[in-house]
GROMACS .gro file of C-alpha atoms in nm:
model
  319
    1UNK     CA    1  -1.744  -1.356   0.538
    2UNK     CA    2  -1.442  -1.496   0.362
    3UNK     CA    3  -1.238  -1.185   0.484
    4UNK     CA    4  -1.398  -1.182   0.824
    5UNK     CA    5  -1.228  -1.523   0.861
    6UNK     CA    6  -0.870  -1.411   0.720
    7UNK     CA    7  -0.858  -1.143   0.972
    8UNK     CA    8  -0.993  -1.435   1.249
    9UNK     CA    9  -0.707  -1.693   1.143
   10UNK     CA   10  -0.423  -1.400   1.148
   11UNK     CA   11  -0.558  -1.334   1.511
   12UNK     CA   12  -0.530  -1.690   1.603
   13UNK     CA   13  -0.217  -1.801   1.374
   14UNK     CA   14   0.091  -1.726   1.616
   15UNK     CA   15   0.084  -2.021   1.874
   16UNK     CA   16   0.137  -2.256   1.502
   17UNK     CA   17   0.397  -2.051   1.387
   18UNK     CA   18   0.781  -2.023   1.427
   19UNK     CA   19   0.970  -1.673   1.502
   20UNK     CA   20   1.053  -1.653   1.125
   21UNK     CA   21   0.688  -1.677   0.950
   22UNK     CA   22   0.575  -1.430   1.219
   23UNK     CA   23   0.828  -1.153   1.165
   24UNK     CA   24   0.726  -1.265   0.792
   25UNK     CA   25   0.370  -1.230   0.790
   26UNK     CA   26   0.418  -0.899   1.006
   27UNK     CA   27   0.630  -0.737   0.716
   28UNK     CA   28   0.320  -0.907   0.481
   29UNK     CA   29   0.096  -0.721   0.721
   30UNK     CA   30   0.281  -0.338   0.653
   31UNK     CA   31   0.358  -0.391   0.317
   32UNK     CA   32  -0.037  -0.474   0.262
   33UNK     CA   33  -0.110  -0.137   0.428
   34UNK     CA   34   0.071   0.028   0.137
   35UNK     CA   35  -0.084  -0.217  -0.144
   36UNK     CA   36  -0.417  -0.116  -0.020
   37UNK     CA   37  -0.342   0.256  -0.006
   38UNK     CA   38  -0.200   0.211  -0.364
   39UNK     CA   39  -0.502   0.049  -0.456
   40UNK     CA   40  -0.702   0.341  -0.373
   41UNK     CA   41  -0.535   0.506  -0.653
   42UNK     CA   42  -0.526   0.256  -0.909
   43UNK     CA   43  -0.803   0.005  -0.823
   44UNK     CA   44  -1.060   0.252  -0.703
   45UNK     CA   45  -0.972   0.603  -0.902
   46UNK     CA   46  -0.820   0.439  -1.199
   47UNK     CA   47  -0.469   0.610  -1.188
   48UNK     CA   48  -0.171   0.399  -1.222
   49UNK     CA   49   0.141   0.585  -1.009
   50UNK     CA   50   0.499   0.420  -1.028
   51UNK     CA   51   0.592   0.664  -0.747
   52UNK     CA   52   0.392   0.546  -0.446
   53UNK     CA   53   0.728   0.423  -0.254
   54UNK     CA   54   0.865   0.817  -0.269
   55UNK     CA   55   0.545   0.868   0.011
   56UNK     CA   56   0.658   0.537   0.166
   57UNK     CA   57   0.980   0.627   0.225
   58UNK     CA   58   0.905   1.009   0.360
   59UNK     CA   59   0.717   0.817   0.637
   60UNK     CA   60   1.004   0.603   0.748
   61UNK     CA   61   1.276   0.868   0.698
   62UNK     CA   62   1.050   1.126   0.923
   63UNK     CA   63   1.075   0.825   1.240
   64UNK     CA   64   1.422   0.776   1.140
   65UNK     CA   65   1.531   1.161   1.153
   66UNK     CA   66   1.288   1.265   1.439
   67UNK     CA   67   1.408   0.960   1.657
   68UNK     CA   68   1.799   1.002   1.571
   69UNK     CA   69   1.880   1.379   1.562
   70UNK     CA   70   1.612   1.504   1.807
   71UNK     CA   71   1.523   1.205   2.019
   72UNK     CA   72   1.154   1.272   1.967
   73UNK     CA   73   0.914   0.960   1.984
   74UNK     CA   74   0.864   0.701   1.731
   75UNK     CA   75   0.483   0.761   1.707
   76UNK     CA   76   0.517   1.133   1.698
   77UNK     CA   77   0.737   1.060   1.355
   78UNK     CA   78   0.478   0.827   1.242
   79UNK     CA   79   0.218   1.146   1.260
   80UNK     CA   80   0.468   1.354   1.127
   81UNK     CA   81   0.528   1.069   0.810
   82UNK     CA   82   0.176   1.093   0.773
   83UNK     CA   83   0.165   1.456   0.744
   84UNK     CA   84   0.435   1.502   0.541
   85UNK     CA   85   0.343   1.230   0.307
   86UNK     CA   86   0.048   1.410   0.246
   87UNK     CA   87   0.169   1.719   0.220
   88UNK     CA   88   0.470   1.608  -0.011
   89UNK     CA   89   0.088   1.420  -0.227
   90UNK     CA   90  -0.087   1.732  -0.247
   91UNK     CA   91   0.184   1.917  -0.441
   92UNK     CA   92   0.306   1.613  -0.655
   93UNK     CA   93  -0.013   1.590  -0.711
   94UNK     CA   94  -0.105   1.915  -0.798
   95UNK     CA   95   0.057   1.864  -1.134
   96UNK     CA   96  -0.029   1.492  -1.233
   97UNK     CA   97  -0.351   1.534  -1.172
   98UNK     CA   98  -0.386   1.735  -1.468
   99UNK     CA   99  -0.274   1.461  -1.690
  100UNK     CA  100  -0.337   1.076  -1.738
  101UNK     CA  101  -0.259   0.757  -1.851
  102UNK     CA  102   0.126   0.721  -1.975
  103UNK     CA  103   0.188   1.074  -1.886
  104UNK     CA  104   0.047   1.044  -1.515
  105UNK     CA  105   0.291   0.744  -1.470
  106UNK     CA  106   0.603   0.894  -1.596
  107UNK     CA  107   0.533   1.184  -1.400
  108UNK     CA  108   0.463   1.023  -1.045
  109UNK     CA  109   0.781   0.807  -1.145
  110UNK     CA  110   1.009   1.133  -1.233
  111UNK     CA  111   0.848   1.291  -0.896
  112UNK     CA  112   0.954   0.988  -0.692
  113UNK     CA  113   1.280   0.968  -0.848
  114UNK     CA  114   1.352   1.337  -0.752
  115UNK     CA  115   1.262   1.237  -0.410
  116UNK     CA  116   1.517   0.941  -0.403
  117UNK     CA  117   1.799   1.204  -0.535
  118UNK     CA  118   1.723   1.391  -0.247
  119UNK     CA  119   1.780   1.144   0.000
  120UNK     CA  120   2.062   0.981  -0.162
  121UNK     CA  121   2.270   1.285  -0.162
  122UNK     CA  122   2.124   1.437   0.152
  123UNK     CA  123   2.348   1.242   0.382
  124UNK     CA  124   2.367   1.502   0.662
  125UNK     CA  125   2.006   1.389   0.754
  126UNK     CA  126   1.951   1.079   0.556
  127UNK     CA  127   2.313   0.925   0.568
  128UNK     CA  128   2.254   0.864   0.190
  129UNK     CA  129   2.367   0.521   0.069
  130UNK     CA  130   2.458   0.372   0.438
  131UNK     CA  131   2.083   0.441   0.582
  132UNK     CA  132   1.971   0.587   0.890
  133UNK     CA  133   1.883   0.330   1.183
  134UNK     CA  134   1.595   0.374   1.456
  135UNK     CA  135   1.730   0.515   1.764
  136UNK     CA  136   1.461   0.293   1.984
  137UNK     CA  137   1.117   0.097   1.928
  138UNK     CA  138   0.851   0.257   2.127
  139UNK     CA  139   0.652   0.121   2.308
  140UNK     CA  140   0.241   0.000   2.195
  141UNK     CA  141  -0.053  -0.001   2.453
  142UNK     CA  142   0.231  -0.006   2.726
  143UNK     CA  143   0.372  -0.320   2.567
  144UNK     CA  144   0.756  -0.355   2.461
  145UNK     CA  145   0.737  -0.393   2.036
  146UNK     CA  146   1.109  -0.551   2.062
  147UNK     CA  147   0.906  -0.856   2.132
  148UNK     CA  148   0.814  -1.004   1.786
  149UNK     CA  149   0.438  -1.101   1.877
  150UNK     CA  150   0.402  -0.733   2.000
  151UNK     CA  151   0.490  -0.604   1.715
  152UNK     CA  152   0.280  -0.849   1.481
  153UNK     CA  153  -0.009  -0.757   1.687
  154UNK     CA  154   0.058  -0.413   1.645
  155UNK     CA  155   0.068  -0.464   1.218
  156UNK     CA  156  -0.230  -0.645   1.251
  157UNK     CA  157  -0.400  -0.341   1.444
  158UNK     CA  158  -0.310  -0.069   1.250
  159UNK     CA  159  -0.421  -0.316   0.903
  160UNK     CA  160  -0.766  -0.418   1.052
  161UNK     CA  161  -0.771  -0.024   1.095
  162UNK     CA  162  -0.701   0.071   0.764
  163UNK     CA  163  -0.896  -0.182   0.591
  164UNK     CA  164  -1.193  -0.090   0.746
  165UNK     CA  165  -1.127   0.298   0.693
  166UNK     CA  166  -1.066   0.228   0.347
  167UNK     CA  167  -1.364   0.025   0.308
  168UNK     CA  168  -1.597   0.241   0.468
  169UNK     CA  169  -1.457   0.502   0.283
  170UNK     CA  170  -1.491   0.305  -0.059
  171UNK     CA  171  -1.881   0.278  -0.003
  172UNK     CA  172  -1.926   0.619   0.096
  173UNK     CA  173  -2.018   0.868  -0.143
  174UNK     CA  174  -1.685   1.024  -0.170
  175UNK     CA  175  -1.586   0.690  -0.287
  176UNK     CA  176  -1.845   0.615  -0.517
  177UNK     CA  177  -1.738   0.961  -0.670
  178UNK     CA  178  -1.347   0.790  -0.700
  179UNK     CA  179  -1.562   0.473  -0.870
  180UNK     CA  180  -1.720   0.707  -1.109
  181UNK     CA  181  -1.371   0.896  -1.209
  182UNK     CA  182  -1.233   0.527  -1.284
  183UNK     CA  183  -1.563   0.427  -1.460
  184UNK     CA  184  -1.600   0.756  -1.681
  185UNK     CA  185  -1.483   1.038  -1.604
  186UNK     CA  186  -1.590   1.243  -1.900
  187UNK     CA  187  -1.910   1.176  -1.684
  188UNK     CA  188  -1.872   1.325  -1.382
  189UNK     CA  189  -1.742   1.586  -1.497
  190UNK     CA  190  -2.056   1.670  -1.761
  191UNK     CA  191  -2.294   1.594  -1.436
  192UNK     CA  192  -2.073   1.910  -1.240
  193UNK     CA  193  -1.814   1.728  -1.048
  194UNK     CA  194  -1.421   1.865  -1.056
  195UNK     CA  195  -1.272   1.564  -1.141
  196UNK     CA  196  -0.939   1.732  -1.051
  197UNK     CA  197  -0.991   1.789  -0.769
  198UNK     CA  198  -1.105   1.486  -0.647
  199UNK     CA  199  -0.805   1.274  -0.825
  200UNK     CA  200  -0.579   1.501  -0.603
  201UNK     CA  201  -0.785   1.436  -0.321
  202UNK     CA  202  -0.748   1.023  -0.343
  203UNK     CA  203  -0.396   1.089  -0.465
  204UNK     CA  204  -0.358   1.266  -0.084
  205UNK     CA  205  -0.514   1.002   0.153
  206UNK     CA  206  -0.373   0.734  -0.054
  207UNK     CA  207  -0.025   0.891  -0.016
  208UNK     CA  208  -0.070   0.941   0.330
  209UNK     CA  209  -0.177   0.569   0.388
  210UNK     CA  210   0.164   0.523   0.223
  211UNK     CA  211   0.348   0.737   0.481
  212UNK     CA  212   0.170   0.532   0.804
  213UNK     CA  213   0.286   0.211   0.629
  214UNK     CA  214   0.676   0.367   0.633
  215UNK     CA  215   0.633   0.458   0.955
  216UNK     CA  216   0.578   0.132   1.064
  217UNK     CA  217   0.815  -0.013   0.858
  218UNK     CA  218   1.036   0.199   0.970
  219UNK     CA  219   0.958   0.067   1.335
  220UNK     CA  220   0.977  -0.294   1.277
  221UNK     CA  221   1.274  -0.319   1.058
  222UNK     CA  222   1.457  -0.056   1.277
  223UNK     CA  223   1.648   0.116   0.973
  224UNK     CA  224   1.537   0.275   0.625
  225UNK     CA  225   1.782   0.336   0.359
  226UNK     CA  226   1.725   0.533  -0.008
  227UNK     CA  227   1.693   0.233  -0.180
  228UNK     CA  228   1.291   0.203   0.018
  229UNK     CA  229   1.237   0.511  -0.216
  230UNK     CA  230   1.387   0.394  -0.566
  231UNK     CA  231   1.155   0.357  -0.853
  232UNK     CA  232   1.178  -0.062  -0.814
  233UNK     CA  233   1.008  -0.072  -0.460
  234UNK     CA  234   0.685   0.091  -0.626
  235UNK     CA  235   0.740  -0.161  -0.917
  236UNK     CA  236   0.675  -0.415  -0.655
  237UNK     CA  237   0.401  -0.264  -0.491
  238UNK     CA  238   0.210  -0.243  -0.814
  239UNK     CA  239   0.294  -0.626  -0.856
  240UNK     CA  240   0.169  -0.654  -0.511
  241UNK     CA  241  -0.170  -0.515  -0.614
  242UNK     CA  242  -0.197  -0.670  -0.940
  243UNK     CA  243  -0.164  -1.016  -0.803
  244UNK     CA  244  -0.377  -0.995  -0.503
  245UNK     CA  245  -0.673  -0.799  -0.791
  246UNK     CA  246  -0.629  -0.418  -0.844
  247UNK     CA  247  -1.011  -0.260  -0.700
  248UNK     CA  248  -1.095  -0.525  -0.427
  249UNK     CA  249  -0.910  -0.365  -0.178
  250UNK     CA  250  -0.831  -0.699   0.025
  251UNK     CA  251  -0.655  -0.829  -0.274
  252UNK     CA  252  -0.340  -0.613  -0.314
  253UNK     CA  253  -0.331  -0.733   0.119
  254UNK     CA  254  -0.346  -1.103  -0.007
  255UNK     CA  255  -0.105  -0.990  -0.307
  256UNK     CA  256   0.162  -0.842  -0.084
  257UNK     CA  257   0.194  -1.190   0.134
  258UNK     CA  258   0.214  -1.386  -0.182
  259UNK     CA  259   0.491  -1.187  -0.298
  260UNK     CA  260   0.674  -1.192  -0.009
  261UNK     CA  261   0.668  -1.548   0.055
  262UNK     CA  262   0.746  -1.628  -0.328
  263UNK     CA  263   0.998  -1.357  -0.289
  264UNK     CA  264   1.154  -1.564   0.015
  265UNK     CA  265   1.091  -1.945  -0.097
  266UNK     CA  266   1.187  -1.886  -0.412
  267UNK     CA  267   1.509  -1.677  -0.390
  268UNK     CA  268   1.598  -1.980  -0.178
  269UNK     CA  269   1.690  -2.196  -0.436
  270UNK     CA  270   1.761  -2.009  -0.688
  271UNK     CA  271   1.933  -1.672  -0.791
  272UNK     CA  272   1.757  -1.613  -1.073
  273UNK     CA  273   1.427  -1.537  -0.824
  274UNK     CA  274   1.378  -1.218  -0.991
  275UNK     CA  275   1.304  -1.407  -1.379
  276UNK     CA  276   1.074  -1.659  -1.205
  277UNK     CA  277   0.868  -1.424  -1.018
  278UNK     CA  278   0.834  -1.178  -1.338
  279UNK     CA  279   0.745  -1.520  -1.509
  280UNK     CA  280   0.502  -1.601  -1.254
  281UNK     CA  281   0.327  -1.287  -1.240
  282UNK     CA  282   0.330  -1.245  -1.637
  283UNK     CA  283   0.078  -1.568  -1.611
  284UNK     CA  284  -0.086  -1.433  -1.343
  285UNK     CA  285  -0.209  -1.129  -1.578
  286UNK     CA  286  -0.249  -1.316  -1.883
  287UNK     CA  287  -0.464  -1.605  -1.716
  288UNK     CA  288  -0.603  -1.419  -1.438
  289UNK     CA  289  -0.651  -1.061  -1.477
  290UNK     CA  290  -0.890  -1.035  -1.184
  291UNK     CA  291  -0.544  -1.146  -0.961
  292UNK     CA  292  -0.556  -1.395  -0.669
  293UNK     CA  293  -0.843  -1.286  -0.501
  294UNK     CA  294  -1.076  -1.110  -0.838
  295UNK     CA  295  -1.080  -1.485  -0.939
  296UNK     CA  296  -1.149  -1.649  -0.615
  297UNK     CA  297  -1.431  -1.429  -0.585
  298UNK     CA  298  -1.592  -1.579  -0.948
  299UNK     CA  299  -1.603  -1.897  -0.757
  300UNK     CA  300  -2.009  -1.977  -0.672
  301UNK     CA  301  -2.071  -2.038  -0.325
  302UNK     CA  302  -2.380  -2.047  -0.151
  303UNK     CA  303  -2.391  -1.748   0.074
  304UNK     CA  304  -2.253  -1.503  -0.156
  305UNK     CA  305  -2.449  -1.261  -0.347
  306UNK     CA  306  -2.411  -1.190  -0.777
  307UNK     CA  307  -2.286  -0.820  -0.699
  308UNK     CA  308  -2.191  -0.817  -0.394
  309UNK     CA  309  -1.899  -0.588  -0.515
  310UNK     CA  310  -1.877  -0.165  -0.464
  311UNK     CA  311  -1.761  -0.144  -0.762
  312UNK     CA  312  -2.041  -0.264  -0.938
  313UNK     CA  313  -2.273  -0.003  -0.819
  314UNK     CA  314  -2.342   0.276  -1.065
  315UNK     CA  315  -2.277   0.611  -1.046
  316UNK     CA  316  -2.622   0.746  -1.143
  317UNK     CA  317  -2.642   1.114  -1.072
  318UNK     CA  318  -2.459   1.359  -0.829
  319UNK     CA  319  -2.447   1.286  -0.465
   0.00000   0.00000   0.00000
């Protein structure tokens, strides 16, 4: 219900709002599409991956490239992001998967780092340090996204979309089988499941997620540079999901607007933003390790029911 009316009051927000919150809450709105596919990993499957902006980033460079050197459509780059992105998943993953913990981390973060080099250097196609700009914004439903409530409209499609793939996904039983890997996976894999293989599976569609949400950065900021890909963009991702609640799925969305508008308000009046932030979201782990929405949800209200979350189902036997 209580999500039901966030997605309502987004809807409804733009006639209160000046051009500057919306083109704010729209970058909230794609940035959330890549907390939530990040949460897939961590919240969901239980693996923690400091390279999630690597897939990010091959999303918006494959607009960037396919617009600029071969004049293709915007949305044909976006599928092509997507693609890639997974494609780029399934044989990064192919290796971390076989690990965990610490050495799963450093891995996706050495991965994503090798990615960066790449398009630093690569300045033929990625024009390295300078970026790479978006020859034209397409057009969405026949509608002209250089308007700004187009394009928020657009964000908001595409992350009512996802959210509800994602959940649906979550409380199917290929996503109770992700629950179970997070829960125990020792487990699942004594009751005959191949572990493995699914971790690289919800590494894939939650590094494809990633490359949509470049894409459409890509779109509405009309230029990507190497820096999207650098090890410190998926630091702030994983903040993003932290602070919204890691494994509630419309947390890391809630955590990625409250980063970006402390991220904005508070670099505003001061330049040591950075120290504050870090400061504010040490508290946020040490007082509230559910994050923003994990402890809103503790909160008793009438019409919500004791276990009302997925992942508090059991995984009881094979499905």
């Amino acid at each position: 219900m209580a999500v039901a009316g966030l997605l309502i009051a987004l809807g409804l927000i733009t006639p209160y709002t000046n051009s500057f919150l919306i083109l704010l809450i729209t970058r909230a709105l794609v940035l959330a599409i890549l907390a939530m596919s990040l949460d897939l990993l961590l919240g969901f499957t239980g693996l923690m991956s400091l390279g999630h902006a690597a897939f990010f980033g091959l999303g918006a460079y494959a607009v960037a490239v396919m617009g600029t050197m071969f004049g293709i459509n915007a949305w044909v780059g976006v599928a092509a992001g997507i693609a890639l992105a997974a494609l780029a998943a399934g044989l990064i993953g192919w290796f971390c998967v076989r690990t965990g913990g610490v050495t799963f981390l450093m891995l996706t973060l050495a991965f994503s780092q090798l990615v960066f080099t790449v398009a630093l250097k690569w300045r033929d196609v990625t024009g390295g340090s300078d970026g790479l700009a978006v020859a034209e914004k397409p057009d969405f439903l026949g509608f002209d996204l250089s308007n700004s409530l187009v394009m928020y409209y657009m964000a908001l499609a595409f992350f009512v979309l996802i959210f509800a793939g994602l959940r649906r996904l979550i409380n199917a039983p290929l996503g109770r089988i992700f629950v179970g890997i997070r829960e125990n996976e020792q487990r699942m894999m004594a009751v005959g499941y191949p572990t493995k293989t699914y971790k690289l599976l919800s590494f894939t569609i939650s590094a494809a997620i990633a490359g949509l949400s470049g894409g459409l950065y890509a779109i509405f900021n009309g230029f990507i540079s190497a820096d999207a890909l650098y090890w410190t963009a998926s630091g702030d991702v994983l903040i993003m999901t932290m602070l919204g609640g890691a494994g509630t799925l419309i947390g890391p969305a809630i955590g990625a607007g409250v980063f970006l508008l402390m991220k904005n308000v508070v670099s505003s009046y001061s330049e040591h933003w950075l120290a504050i932030i870090g400061g504010i979201f040490i508290c946020c782990v040490l007082f509230f390790p559910g994050g923003i929405w994990g402890t809103l949800r503790q909160i008793p209200l009438p019409w919500r029911k004791s276990k009302e979350q997925v992942t508090d189902k059991p995984i009881l036997s094979k499905q």
